[in-house]
mmCIF file with all atom_site columns, C-alpha atoms and ligand atoms in Angstrom:
data_model
loop_
_atom_site.group_PDB
_atom_site.id
_atom_site.type_symbol
_atom_site.label_atom_id
_atom_site.label_alt_id
_atom_site.label_comp_id
_atom_site.label_asym_id
_atom_site.label_entity_id
_atom_site.label_seq_id
_atom_site.pdbx_PDB_ins_code
_atom_site.Cartn_x
_atom_site.Cartn_y
_atom_site.Cartn_z
_atom_site.occupancy
_atom_site.B_iso_or_equiv
_atom_site.pdbx_formal_charge
_atom_site.auth_seq_id
_atom_site.auth_comp_id
_atom_site.auth_asym_id
_atom_site.auth_atom_id
_atom_site.pdbx_PDB_model_num
ATOM   1   C CA  . MET A 1 1   ? 96.659  33.038 167.502 1.00 97.00 ? 285 MET A CA  1
ATOM   2   C CA  . LYS A 1 2   ? 97.321  34.557 164.109 1.00 98.00 ? 286 LYS A CA  1
ATOM   3   C CA  . LEU A 1 3   ? 99.548  32.859 161.539 1.00 98.00 ? 287 LEU A CA  1
ATOM   4   C CA  . TYR A 1 4   ? 101.209 34.990 158.872 1.00 98.00 ? 288 TYR A CA  1
ATOM   5   C CA  . PHE A 1 5   ? 101.823 32.642 155.984 1.00 98.00 ? 289 PHE A CA  1
ATOM   6   C CA  . SER A 1 6   ? 102.516 32.399 152.283 1.00 98.00 ? 290 SER A CA  1
ATOM   7   C CA  . PRO A 1 7   ? 100.841 29.619 150.257 1.00 98.00 ? 291 PRO A CA  1
ATOM   8   C CA  . LEU A 1 8   ? 102.893 26.382 150.201 1.00 98.00 ? 292 LEU A CA  1
ATOM   9   C CA  . ALA A 1 9   ? 105.839 28.055 151.938 1.00 98.00 ? 293 ALA A CA  1
ATOM   10  C CA  . CYS A 1 10  ? 107.371 26.536 155.072 1.00 98.00 ? 294 CYS A CA  1
ATOM   11  C CA  . SER A 1 11  ? 104.562 28.205 157.049 1.00 98.00 ? 295 SER A CA  1
ATOM   12  C CA  . LEU A 1 12  ? 102.346 25.357 155.765 1.00 98.00 ? 296 LEU A CA  1
ATOM   13  C CA  . ALA A 1 13  ? 103.828 23.260 158.593 1.00 99.00 ? 297 ALA A CA  1
ATOM   14  C CA  . THR A 1 14  ? 102.282 25.553 161.211 1.00 99.00 ? 298 THR A CA  1
ATOM   15  C CA  . ARG A 1 15  ? 98.891  25.497 159.488 1.00 99.00 ? 299 ARG A CA  1
ATOM   16  C CA  . ILE A 1 16  ? 99.068  21.681 159.553 1.00 99.00 ? 300 ILE A CA  1
ATOM   17  C CA  . ALA A 1 17  ? 99.961  21.724 163.267 1.00 99.00 ? 301 ALA A CA  1
ATOM   18  C CA  . LEU A 1 18  ? 97.082  24.131 164.033 1.00 98.00 ? 302 LEU A CA  1
ATOM   19  C CA  . TYR A 1 19  ? 94.632  21.936 162.086 1.00 98.00 ? 303 TYR A CA  1
ATOM   20  C CA  . GLU A 1 20  ? 95.948  18.790 163.807 1.00 98.00 ? 304 GLU A CA  1
ATOM   21  C CA  . ALA A 1 21  ? 95.342  20.540 167.141 1.00 98.00 ? 305 ALA A CA  1
ATOM   22  C CA  . GLY A 1 22  ? 91.859  21.756 166.159 1.00 98.00 ? 306 GLY A CA  1
ATOM   23  C CA  . ALA A 1 23  ? 93.049  25.246 167.105 1.00 98.00 ? 307 ALA A CA  1
ATOM   24  C CA  . ASP A 1 24  ? 90.960  28.341 166.630 1.00 97.00 ? 308 ASP A CA  1
ATOM   25  C CA  . ALA A 1 25  ? 93.401  30.514 164.668 1.00 98.00 ? 309 ALA A CA  1
ATOM   26  C CA  . GLU A 1 26  ? 93.425  33.310 162.120 1.00 98.00 ? 310 GLU A CA  1
ATOM   27  C CA  . TYR A 1 27  ? 95.439  33.036 158.904 1.00 98.00 ? 311 TYR A CA  1
ATOM   28  C CA  . VAL A 1 28  ? 96.835  36.126 157.189 1.00 98.00 ? 312 VAL A CA  1
ATOM   29  C CA  . GLU A 1 29  ? 98.382  35.755 153.738 1.00 98.00 ? 313 GLU A CA  1
ATOM   30  C CA  . VAL A 1 30  ? 101.630 37.588 153.100 1.00 98.00 ? 314 VAL A CA  1
ATOM   31  C CA  . ASP A 1 31  ? 103.068 38.458 149.709 1.00 96.00 ? 315 ASP A CA  1
ATOM   32  C CA  . THR A 1 32  ? 106.718 37.662 150.402 1.00 94.00 ? 316 THR A CA  1
ATOM   33  C CA  . LYS A 1 33  ? 107.775 39.686 147.339 1.00 93.00 ? 317 LYS A CA  1
ATOM   34  C CA  . THR A 1 34  ? 106.025 42.957 148.181 1.00 96.00 ? 318 THR A CA  1
ATOM   35  C CA  . LYS A 1 35  ? 106.156 42.283 151.971 1.00 98.00 ? 319 LYS A CA  1
ATOM   36  C CA  . LYS A 1 36  ? 102.517 43.287 152.278 1.00 97.00 ? 320 LYS A CA  1
ATOM   37  C CA  . THR A 1 37  ? 99.822  41.337 154.082 1.00 98.00 ? 321 THR A CA  1
ATOM   38  C CA  . GLU A 1 38  ? 96.539  40.598 152.305 1.00 96.00 ? 322 GLU A CA  1
ATOM   39  C CA  . ASP A 1 39  ? 94.992  43.686 153.967 1.00 95.00 ? 323 ASP A CA  1
ATOM   40  C CA  . GLY A 1 40  ? 97.825  45.913 152.745 1.00 96.00 ? 324 GLY A CA  1
ATOM   41  C CA  . ALA A 1 41  ? 99.770  46.152 156.008 1.00 97.00 ? 325 ALA A CA  1
ATOM   42  C CA  . ASP A 1 42  ? 103.558 46.394 155.991 1.00 98.00 ? 326 ASP A CA  1
ATOM   43  C CA  . PHE A 1 43  ? 104.799 42.895 156.880 1.00 98.00 ? 327 PHE A CA  1
ATOM   44  C CA  . PHE A 1 44  ? 108.216 44.271 157.873 1.00 98.00 ? 328 PHE A CA  1
ATOM   45  C CA  . ALA A 1 45  ? 106.427 45.914 160.804 1.00 98.00 ? 329 ALA A CA  1
ATOM   46  C CA  . ILE A 1 46  ? 105.362 42.424 161.915 1.00 98.00 ? 330 ILE A CA  1
ATOM   47  C CA  . ASN A 1 47  ? 108.605 40.583 161.173 1.00 98.00 ? 331 ASN A CA  1
ATOM   48  C CA  . ALA A 1 48  ? 111.512 42.883 160.358 1.00 98.00 ? 332 ALA A CA  1
ATOM   49  C CA  . LEU A 1 49  ? 113.149 40.008 158.441 1.00 98.00 ? 333 LEU A CA  1
ATOM   50  C CA  . GLY A 1 50  ? 110.132 39.789 156.124 1.00 98.00 ? 334 GLY A CA  1
ATOM   51  C CA  . LEU A 1 51  ? 109.962 36.013 156.509 1.00 98.00 ? 335 LEU A CA  1
ATOM   52  C CA  . VAL A 1 52  ? 107.009 33.706 157.050 1.00 98.00 ? 336 VAL A CA  1
ATOM   53  C CA  . PRO A 1 53  ? 105.974 32.036 159.249 1.00 98.00 ? 337 PRO A CA  1
ATOM   54  C CA  . ALA A 1 54  ? 105.342 34.617 161.935 1.00 98.00 ? 338 ALA A CA  1
ATOM   55  C CA  . LEU A 1 55  ? 102.915 33.786 164.697 1.00 98.00 ? 339 LEU A CA  1
ATOM   56  C CA  . ARG A 1 56  ? 101.044 36.333 166.772 1.00 98.00 ? 340 ARG A CA  1
ATOM   57  C CA  . MET A 1 57  ? 100.733 34.518 170.067 1.00 98.00 ? 341 MET A CA  1
ATOM   58  C CA  . GLU A 1 58  ? 97.825  34.873 172.459 1.00 97.00 ? 342 GLU A CA  1
ATOM   59  C CA  . ASN A 1 59  ? 99.742  37.475 174.536 1.00 97.00 ? 343 ASN A CA  1
ATOM   60  C CA  . GLY A 1 60  ? 100.019 39.635 171.391 1.00 98.00 ? 344 GLY A CA  1
ATOM   61  C CA  . GLU A 1 61  ? 103.741 39.095 170.868 1.00 98.00 ? 345 GLU A CA  1
ATOM   62  C CA  . ILE A 1 62  ? 105.198 37.833 167.592 1.00 98.00 ? 346 ILE A CA  1
ATOM   63  C CA  . LEU A 1 63  ? 107.174 34.596 167.451 1.00 98.00 ? 347 LEU A CA  1
ATOM   64  C CA  . THR A 1 64  ? 109.342 33.764 164.445 1.00 98.00 ? 348 THR A CA  1
ATOM   65  C CA  . GLU A 1 65  ? 111.344 30.729 163.240 1.00 98.00 ? 349 GLU A CA  1
ATOM   66  C CA  . ASN A 1 66  ? 109.685 27.454 162.232 1.00 98.00 ? 350 ASN A CA  1
ATOM   67  C CA  . GLY A 1 67  ? 111.279 25.363 164.963 1.00 98.00 ? 351 GLY A CA  1
ATOM   68  C CA  . ALA A 1 68  ? 110.149 27.714 167.729 1.00 98.00 ? 352 ALA A CA  1
ATOM   69  C CA  . ILE A 1 69  ? 106.658 28.315 166.315 1.00 98.00 ? 353 ILE A CA  1
ATOM   70  C CA  . LEU A 1 70  ? 105.968 24.626 165.804 1.00 98.00 ? 354 LEU A CA  1
ATOM   71  C CA  . GLN A 1 71  ? 107.013 23.777 169.351 1.00 98.00 ? 355 GLN A CA  1
ATOM   72  C CA  . HIS A 1 72  ? 104.954 26.687 170.680 1.00 98.00 ? 356 HIS A CA  1
ATOM   73  C CA  . VAL A 1 73  ? 101.838 25.354 168.930 1.00 98.00 ? 357 VAL A CA  1
ATOM   74  C CA  . ALA A 1 74  ? 102.546 21.838 170.214 1.00 98.00 ? 358 ALA A CA  1
ATOM   75  C CA  . ASP A 1 75  ? 102.947 23.139 173.785 1.00 98.00 ? 359 ASP A CA  1
ATOM   76  C CA  . ARG A 1 76  ? 99.873  25.362 173.573 1.00 98.00 ? 360 ARG A CA  1
ATOM   77  C CA  . PHE A 1 77  ? 97.704  22.392 172.529 1.00 98.00 ? 361 PHE A CA  1
ATOM   78  C CA  . PRO A 1 78  ? 99.198  19.467 174.487 1.00 98.00 ? 362 PRO A CA  1
ATOM   79  C CA  . GLN A 1 79  ? 96.116  17.282 173.995 1.00 98.00 ? 363 GLN A CA  1
ATOM   80  C CA  . ALA A 1 80  ? 97.030  16.970 170.298 1.00 98.00 ? 364 ALA A CA  1
ATOM   81  C CA  . GLU A 1 81  ? 100.348 15.327 171.262 1.00 98.00 ? 365 GLU A CA  1
ATOM   82  C CA  . LEU A 1 82  ? 102.292 17.034 168.498 1.00 98.00 ? 366 LEU A CA  1
ATOM   83  C CA  . ALA A 1 83  ? 105.547 17.023 170.493 1.00 98.00 ? 367 ALA A CA  1
ATOM   84  C CA  . PRO A 1 84  ? 106.843 14.634 173.130 1.00 98.00 ? 368 PRO A CA  1
ATOM   85  C CA  . ARG A 1 85  ? 106.982 15.881 176.716 1.00 96.00 ? 369 ARG A CA  1
ATOM   86  C CA  . ASP A 1 86  ? 109.732 13.528 177.859 1.00 97.00 ? 370 ASP A CA  1
ATOM   87  C CA  . PRO A 1 87  ? 112.971 15.593 177.784 1.00 97.00 ? 371 PRO A CA  1
ATOM   88  C CA  . LEU A 1 88  ? 115.020 13.086 175.810 1.00 98.00 ? 372 LEU A CA  1
ATOM   89  C CA  . ALA A 1 89  ? 112.299 12.558 173.220 1.00 98.00 ? 373 ALA A CA  1
ATOM   90  C CA  . ARG A 1 90  ? 111.856 16.354 173.053 1.00 98.00 ? 374 ARG A CA  1
ATOM   91  C CA  . SER A 1 91  ? 115.562 16.688 172.275 1.00 98.00 ? 375 SER A CA  1
ATOM   92  C CA  . ARG A 1 92  ? 115.094 14.214 169.422 1.00 98.00 ? 376 ARG A CA  1
ATOM   93  C CA  . LEU A 1 93  ? 112.252 16.353 168.083 1.00 98.00 ? 377 LEU A CA  1
ATOM   94  C CA  . HIS A 1 94  ? 114.445 19.429 168.367 1.00 98.00 ? 378 HIS A CA  1
ATOM   95  C CA  . SER A 1 95  ? 117.202 17.593 166.509 1.00 98.00 ? 379 SER A CA  1
ATOM   96  C CA  . TRP A 1 96  ? 114.821 16.802 163.626 1.00 98.00 ? 380 TRP A CA  1
ATOM   97  C CA  . LEU A 1 97  ? 113.549 20.386 163.486 1.00 98.00 ? 381 LEU A CA  1
ATOM   98  C CA  . CYS A 1 98  ? 117.133 21.653 163.258 1.00 98.00 ? 382 CYS A CA  1
ATOM   99  C CA  . PHE A 1 99  ? 118.015 19.091 160.597 1.00 98.00 ? 383 PHE A CA  1
ATOM   100 C CA  . ILE A 1 100 ? 115.013 20.023 158.460 1.00 98.00 ? 384 ILE A CA  1
ATOM   101 C CA  . GLY A 1 101 ? 115.610 23.757 158.940 1.00 98.00 ? 385 GLY A CA  1
ATOM   102 C CA  . THR A 1 102 ? 119.333 23.825 158.307 1.00 98.00 ? 386 THR A CA  1
ATOM   103 C CA  . GLU A 1 103 ? 120.099 20.835 156.074 1.00 98.00 ? 387 GLU A CA  1
ATOM   104 C CA  . LEU A 1 104 ? 116.960 20.529 153.937 1.00 98.00 ? 388 LEU A CA  1
ATOM   105 C CA  . HIS A 1 105 ? 115.122 23.864 153.945 1.00 98.00 ? 389 HIS A CA  1
ATOM   106 C CA  . THR A 1 106 ? 118.233 25.896 153.097 1.00 97.00 ? 390 THR A CA  1
ATOM   107 C CA  . SER A 1 107 ? 119.480 23.508 150.409 1.00 97.00 ? 391 SER A CA  1
ATOM   108 C CA  . ILE A 1 108 ? 116.143 22.968 148.623 1.00 98.00 ? 392 ILE A CA  1
ATOM   109 C CA  . SER A 1 109 ? 114.721 26.517 148.764 1.00 97.00 ? 393 SER A CA  1
ATOM   110 C CA  . PRO A 1 110 ? 117.338 28.105 146.406 1.00 97.00 ? 394 PRO A CA  1
ATOM   111 C CA  . LEU A 1 111 ? 116.191 25.628 143.723 1.00 97.00 ? 395 LEU A CA  1
ATOM   112 C CA  . LEU A 1 112 ? 112.787 27.334 143.764 1.00 96.00 ? 396 LEU A CA  1
ATOM   113 C CA  . VAL A 1 113 ? 114.138 30.759 142.872 1.00 95.00 ? 397 VAL A CA  1
ATOM   114 C CA  . LYS A 1 114 ? 114.389 31.540 139.127 1.00 93.00 ? 398 LYS A CA  1
ATOM   115 C CA  . THR A 1 115 ? 117.321 33.913 139.602 1.00 96.00 ? 399 THR A CA  1
ATOM   116 C CA  . THR A 1 116 ? 119.506 31.476 141.595 1.00 96.00 ? 400 THR A CA  1
ATOM   117 C CA  . HIS A 1 117 ? 122.779 30.946 139.717 1.00 96.00 ? 401 HIS A CA  1
ATOM   118 C CA  . GLU A 1 118 ? 123.073 27.456 138.158 1.00 96.00 ? 402 GLU A CA  1
ATOM   119 C CA  . ALA A 1 119 ? 126.202 26.664 140.194 1.00 97.00 ? 403 ALA A CA  1
ATOM   120 C CA  . VAL A 1 120 ? 124.372 27.506 143.425 1.00 97.00 ? 404 VAL A CA  1
ATOM   121 C CA  . LYS A 1 121 ? 121.444 25.339 142.314 1.00 96.00 ? 405 LYS A CA  1
ATOM   122 C CA  . ALA A 1 122 ? 123.775 22.429 141.548 1.00 97.00 ? 406 ALA A CA  1
ATOM   123 C CA  . HIS A 1 123 ? 125.385 22.779 144.965 1.00 97.00 ? 407 HIS A CA  1
ATOM   124 C CA  . GLY A 1 124 ? 121.977 22.928 146.700 1.00 97.00 ? 408 GLY A CA  1
ATOM   125 C CA  . GLN A 1 125 ? 120.699 19.909 144.815 1.00 98.00 ? 409 GLN A CA  1
ATOM   126 C CA  . ALA A 1 126 ? 123.780 17.809 145.598 1.00 98.00 ? 410 ALA A CA  1
ATOM   127 C CA  . LYS A 1 127 ? 123.636 18.781 149.264 1.00 98.00 ? 411 LYS A CA  1
ATOM   128 C CA  . ALA A 1 128 ? 119.909 18.079 149.485 1.00 98.00 ? 412 ALA A CA  1
ATOM   129 C CA  . GLU A 1 129 ? 120.268 14.702 147.780 1.00 98.00 ? 413 GLU A CA  1
ATOM   130 C CA  . SER A 1 130 ? 123.012 13.577 150.147 1.00 98.00 ? 414 SER A CA  1
ATOM   131 C CA  . ARG A 1 131 ? 120.872 14.591 153.165 1.00 98.00 ? 415 ARG A CA  1
ATOM   132 C CA  . LEU A 1 132 ? 117.815 12.901 151.645 1.00 98.00 ? 416 LEU A CA  1
ATOM   133 C CA  . SER A 1 133 ? 119.752 9.655  151.159 1.00 98.00 ? 417 SER A CA  1
ATOM   134 C CA  . TRP A 1 134 ? 120.593 9.676  154.865 1.00 98.00 ? 418 TRP A CA  1
ATOM   135 C CA  . LEU A 1 135 ? 117.042 10.642 155.839 1.00 98.00 ? 419 LEU A CA  1
ATOM   136 C CA  . ALA A 1 136 ? 115.651 7.803  153.698 1.00 98.00 ? 420 ALA A CA  1
ATOM   137 C CA  . THR A 1 137 ? 117.559 5.231  155.767 1.00 98.00 ? 421 THR A CA  1
ATOM   138 C CA  . LYS A 1 138 ? 116.166 6.793  158.980 1.00 98.00 ? 422 LYS A CA  1
ATOM   139 C CA  . LEU A 1 139 ? 112.583 6.534  157.693 1.00 98.00 ? 423 LEU A CA  1
ATOM   140 C CA  . GLU A 1 140 ? 112.855 2.924  156.521 1.00 98.00 ? 424 GLU A CA  1
ATOM   141 C CA  . GLY A 1 141 ? 110.271 0.846  158.402 1.00 97.00 ? 425 GLY A CA  1
ATOM   142 C CA  . ARG A 1 142 ? 108.926 3.922  160.234 1.00 97.00 ? 426 ARG A CA  1
ATOM   143 C CA  . SER A 1 143 ? 105.743 5.892  159.747 1.00 98.00 ? 427 SER A CA  1
ATOM   144 C CA  . PHE A 1 144 ? 107.043 9.136  161.287 1.00 98.00 ? 428 PHE A CA  1
ATOM   145 C CA  . LEU A 1 145 ? 110.310 10.754 162.321 1.00 98.00 ? 429 LEU A CA  1
ATOM   146 C CA  . LEU A 1 146 ? 109.497 9.991  165.982 1.00 98.00 ? 430 LEU A CA  1
ATOM   147 C CA  . ASP A 1 147 ? 107.277 7.218  167.350 1.00 97.00 ? 431 ASP A CA  1
ATOM   148 C CA  . ARG A 1 148 ? 104.115 9.097  166.408 1.00 98.00 ? 432 ARG A CA  1
ATOM   149 C CA  . PHE A 1 149 ? 103.151 12.076 164.249 1.00 98.00 ? 433 PHE A CA  1
ATOM   150 C CA  . SER A 1 150 ? 104.818 15.280 165.438 1.00 98.00 ? 434 SER A CA  1
ATOM   151 C CA  . VAL A 1 151 ? 105.334 18.838 164.244 1.00 98.00 ? 435 VAL A CA  1
ATOM   152 C CA  . ALA A 1 152 ? 108.621 17.652 162.686 1.00 98.00 ? 436 ALA A CA  1
ATOM   153 C CA  . ASP A 1 153 ? 106.636 15.530 160.206 1.00 98.00 ? 437 ASP A CA  1
ATOM   154 C CA  . ALA A 1 154 ? 104.561 18.584 159.299 1.00 99.00 ? 438 ALA A CA  1
ATOM   155 C CA  . TYR A 1 155 ? 107.740 20.584 158.624 1.00 99.00 ? 439 TYR A CA  1
ATOM   156 C CA  . LEU A 1 156 ? 109.370 17.730 156.694 1.00 99.00 ? 440 LEU A CA  1
ATOM   157 C CA  . PHE A 1 157 ? 106.257 17.339 154.521 1.00 98.00 ? 441 PHE A CA  1
ATOM   158 C CA  . SER A 1 158 ? 106.178 21.070 153.750 1.00 98.00 ? 442 SER A CA  1
ATOM   159 C CA  . VAL A 1 159 ? 109.843 21.171 152.690 1.00 98.00 ? 443 VAL A CA  1
ATOM   160 C CA  . LEU A 1 160 ? 109.821 17.884 150.735 1.00 98.00 ? 444 LEU A CA  1
ATOM   161 C CA  . ASN A 1 161 ? 106.756 19.076 148.855 1.00 98.00 ? 445 ASN A CA  1
ATOM   162 C CA  . TRP A 1 162 ? 108.934 21.728 147.170 1.00 98.00 ? 446 TRP A CA  1
ATOM   163 C CA  . THR A 1 163 ? 110.926 18.988 145.410 1.00 98.00 ? 447 THR A CA  1
ATOM   164 C CA  . THR A 1 164 ? 107.964 18.491 143.030 1.00 98.00 ? 448 THR A CA  1
ATOM   165 C CA  . VAL A 1 165 ? 109.071 21.638 141.176 1.00 97.00 ? 449 VAL A CA  1
ATOM   166 C CA  . THR A 1 166 ? 112.803 20.836 141.256 1.00 97.00 ? 450 THR A CA  1
ATOM   167 C CA  . PRO A 1 167 ? 114.894 18.156 139.523 1.00 97.00 ? 451 PRO A CA  1
ATOM   168 C CA  . ILE A 1 168 ? 114.990 16.192 142.823 1.00 98.00 ? 452 ILE A CA  1
ATOM   169 C CA  . ARG A 1 169 ? 112.950 13.002 142.446 1.00 98.00 ? 453 ARG A CA  1
ATOM   170 C CA  . LEU A 1 170 ? 111.727 11.610 145.767 1.00 98.00 ? 454 LEU A CA  1
ATOM   171 C CA  . GLU A 1 171 ? 110.817 8.338  144.000 1.00 98.00 ? 455 GLU A CA  1
ATOM   172 C CA  . ARG A 1 172 ? 114.555 7.549  144.204 1.00 98.00 ? 456 ARG A CA  1
ATOM   173 C CA  . TRP A 1 173 ? 113.967 6.922  147.909 1.00 98.00 ? 457 TRP A CA  1
ATOM   174 C CA  . PRO A 1 174 ? 110.885 4.724  148.454 1.00 98.00 ? 458 PRO A CA  1
ATOM   175 C CA  . SER A 1 175 ? 110.751 5.510  152.198 1.00 98.00 ? 459 SER A CA  1
ATOM   176 C CA  . LEU A 1 176 ? 110.508 9.231  151.410 1.00 98.00 ? 460 LEU A CA  1
ATOM   177 C CA  . ALA A 1 177 ? 107.896 8.757  148.682 1.00 98.00 ? 461 ALA A CA  1
ATOM   178 C CA  . GLU A 1 178 ? 105.866 6.587  151.100 1.00 98.00 ? 462 GLU A CA  1
ATOM   179 C CA  . PHE A 1 179 ? 106.226 9.196  153.846 1.00 98.00 ? 463 PHE A CA  1
ATOM   180 C CA  . MET A 1 180 ? 104.770 11.842 151.524 1.00 98.00 ? 464 MET A CA  1
ATOM   181 C CA  . LYS A 1 181 ? 101.876 9.574  150.587 1.00 98.00 ? 465 LYS A CA  1
ATOM   182 C CA  . ARG A 1 182 ? 101.169 8.871  154.270 1.00 98.00 ? 466 ARG A CA  1
ATOM   183 C CA  . MET A 1 183 ? 101.167 12.583 155.018 1.00 98.00 ? 467 MET A CA  1
ATOM   184 C CA  . HIS A 1 184 ? 98.827  13.358 152.100 1.00 98.00 ? 468 HIS A CA  1
ATOM   185 C CA  . ASP A 1 185 ? 96.440  10.740 153.550 1.00 98.00 ? 469 ASP A CA  1
ATOM   186 C CA  . ARG A 1 186 ? 96.212  12.520 156.931 1.00 98.00 ? 470 ARG A CA  1
ATOM   187 C CA  . PRO A 1 187 ? 93.042  14.644 157.044 1.00 98.00 ? 471 PRO A CA  1
ATOM   188 C CA  . ALA A 1 188 ? 94.705  17.726 158.594 1.00 98.00 ? 472 ALA A CA  1
ATOM   189 C CA  . VAL A 1 189 ? 97.559  17.623 156.082 1.00 98.00 ? 473 VAL A CA  1
ATOM   190 C CA  . ALA A 1 190 ? 95.229  17.037 153.121 1.00 98.00 ? 474 ALA A CA  1
ATOM   191 C CA  . ARG A 1 191 ? 93.020  19.972 154.179 1.00 98.00 ? 475 ARG A CA  1
ATOM   192 C CA  . ALA A 1 192 ? 95.929  22.367 154.760 1.00 98.00 ? 476 ALA A CA  1
ATOM   193 C CA  . PHE A 1 193 ? 97.617  21.348 151.512 1.00 98.00 ? 477 PHE A CA  1
ATOM   194 C CA  . ALA A 1 194 ? 94.463  21.643 149.388 1.00 98.00 ? 478 ALA A CA  1
ATOM   195 C CA  . GLU A 1 195 ? 93.630  25.081 150.806 1.00 98.00 ? 479 GLU A CA  1
ATOM   196 C CA  . GLU A 1 196 ? 97.136  26.436 150.290 1.00 98.00 ? 480 GLU A CA  1
ATOM   197 C CA  . LYS A 1 197 ? 97.371  24.925 146.810 1.00 98.00 ? 481 LYS A CA  1
ATOM   198 C CA  . ASP A 1 198 ? 94.259  26.895 145.823 1.00 97.00 ? 482 ASP A CA  1
ATOM   199 C CA  . LEU A 1 199 ? 95.733  30.068 147.307 1.00 97.00 ? 483 LEU A CA  1
ATOM   200 C CA  . TYR A 1 200 ? 99.021  29.395 145.514 1.00 96.00 ? 484 TYR A CA  1
ATOM   201 C CA  . VAL A 1 201 ? 97.266  29.046 142.149 1.00 95.00 ? 485 VAL A CA  1
ATOM   202 C CA  . ARG A 1 202 ? 95.464  32.350 142.808 1.00 94.00 ? 486 ARG A CA  1
ATOM   203 C CA  . GLU A 1 203 ? 98.752  34.000 143.770 1.00 91.00 ? 487 GLU A CA  1
ATOM   204 C CA  . LEU A 1 204 ? 100.322 32.828 140.472 1.00 90.00 ? 488 LEU A CA  1
ATOM   205 C CA  . ALA A 1 205 ? 97.334  34.149 138.511 1.00 91.00 ? 489 ALA A CA  1
ATOM   206 C CA  . ARG A 1 206 ? 97.654  37.554 140.218 1.00 88.00 ? 490 ARG A CA  1
ATOM   207 C CA  . ALA A 1 207 ? 101.368 37.687 139.401 1.00 85.00 ? 491 ALA A CA  1
ATOM   208 C CA  . SER A 1 208 ? 100.924 36.870 135.687 1.00 83.00 ? 492 SER A CA  1
HETATM 209 N N1  . LIG B 2 .   ? 114.726 30.665 159.375 1.00 90.02 ? 712 LIG B N1  1
HETATM 210 C C1  . LIG B 2 .   ? 113.374 30.932 158.980 1.00 90.02 ? 712 LIG B C1  1
HETATM 211 C C2  . LIG B 2 .   ? 113.271 30.785 157.488 1.00 90.02 ? 712 LIG B C2  1
HETATM 212 C C3  . LIG B 2 .   ? 111.871 31.105 156.987 1.00 90.02 ? 712 LIG B C3  1
HETATM 213 C C4  . LIG B 2 .   ? 111.836 31.194 155.470 1.00 90.02 ? 712 LIG B C4  1
HETATM 214 O O1  . LIG B 2 .   ? 112.788 30.852 154.765 1.00 90.02 ? 712 LIG B O1  1
HETATM 215 N N2  . LIG B 2 .   ? 110.674 31.618 154.941 1.00 90.02 ? 712 LIG B N2  1
HETATM 216 C C5  . LIG B 2 .   ? 110.527 31.820 153.515 1.00 90.02 ? 712 LIG B C5  1
HETATM 217 C C6  . LIG B 2 .   ? 109.339 31.023 152.998 1.00 90.02 ? 712 LIG B C6  1
HETATM 218 S S1  . LIG B 2 .   ? 109.607 29.285 153.111 1.00 90.02 ? 712 LIG B S1  1
HETATM 219 C C7  . LIG B 2 .   ? 110.266 33.288 153.234 1.00 90.02 ? 712 LIG B C7  1
HETATM 220 O O2  . LIG B 2 .   ? 109.538 33.931 153.957 1.00 90.02 ? 712 LIG B O2  1
HETATM 221 N N3  . LIG B 2 .   ? 110.900 33.826 152.178 1.00 90.02 ? 712 LIG B N3  1
HETATM 222 C C8  . LIG B 2 .   ? 110.743 35.197 151.785 1.00 90.02 ? 712 LIG B C8  1
HETATM 223 C C9  . LIG B 2 .   ? 112.055 35.898 151.575 1.00 90.02 ? 712 LIG B C9  1
HETATM 224 O O3  . LIG B 2 .   ? 113.108 35.240 151.615 1.00 90.02 ? 712 LIG B O3  1
HETATM 225 O O4  . LIG B 2 .   ? 112.031 37.101 151.378 1.00 90.02 ? 712 LIG B O4  1
HETATM 226 C C10 . LIG B 2 .   ? 112.423 29.978 159.693 1.00 90.02 ? 712 LIG B C10 1
HETATM 227 O O5  . LIG B 2 .   ? 112.789 28.831 159.947 1.00 90.02 ? 712 LIG B O5  1
HETATM 228 O O6  . LIG B 2 .   ? 111.278 30.375 160.017 1.00 90.02 ? 712 LIG B O6  1
#
């Protein structure tokens, strides 16, 4: 498997899942601004939308979209138990992946872009905060979104991490702040995060 990623982008969730699974995978950095991979290849030829993550599966085909990629990794490495197999529990996982992708990812990510108009930022922040208030009640008294760690927690961690560079303060919601601390304490998450943080710092240095 080959993961096309950008440091600390949503593709971090797939790196976490691959580390949790102990998978033997290759990681190719993509500059999402120039749409070039680290070896100079045209990323549009890999994903015509120019978005990470993109996963080259073992049959050579490319899979896109966080929710699909994360479930593919979970299914490919079932021993890691990153997704429930019971159909009802799997639907709950799917529900969380959709919630994170549509309600959180799309409302928080515009806050990260310098050129986003202030009114759009205000709208994104208000929407994110209302979703986070709801999410906080769901995480009260729970360690994970489901009964055990799943790929949805990896995706949630990756998206909530972005709030550190926005005006959104997770400390407002103790269950969310505790969730983030729990995730940082997991070895696979800590390793993935530390590696991508280093790459992110290098990316910033290259851009300046
Ligand atoms: N719907 C896509 C969204 C992926 C996405 O937003 N990726 C961002 C990084 S977090 C990206 O590649 N942005 C580059 C761009 O918008 O050009 C998914 O869930 O995989």
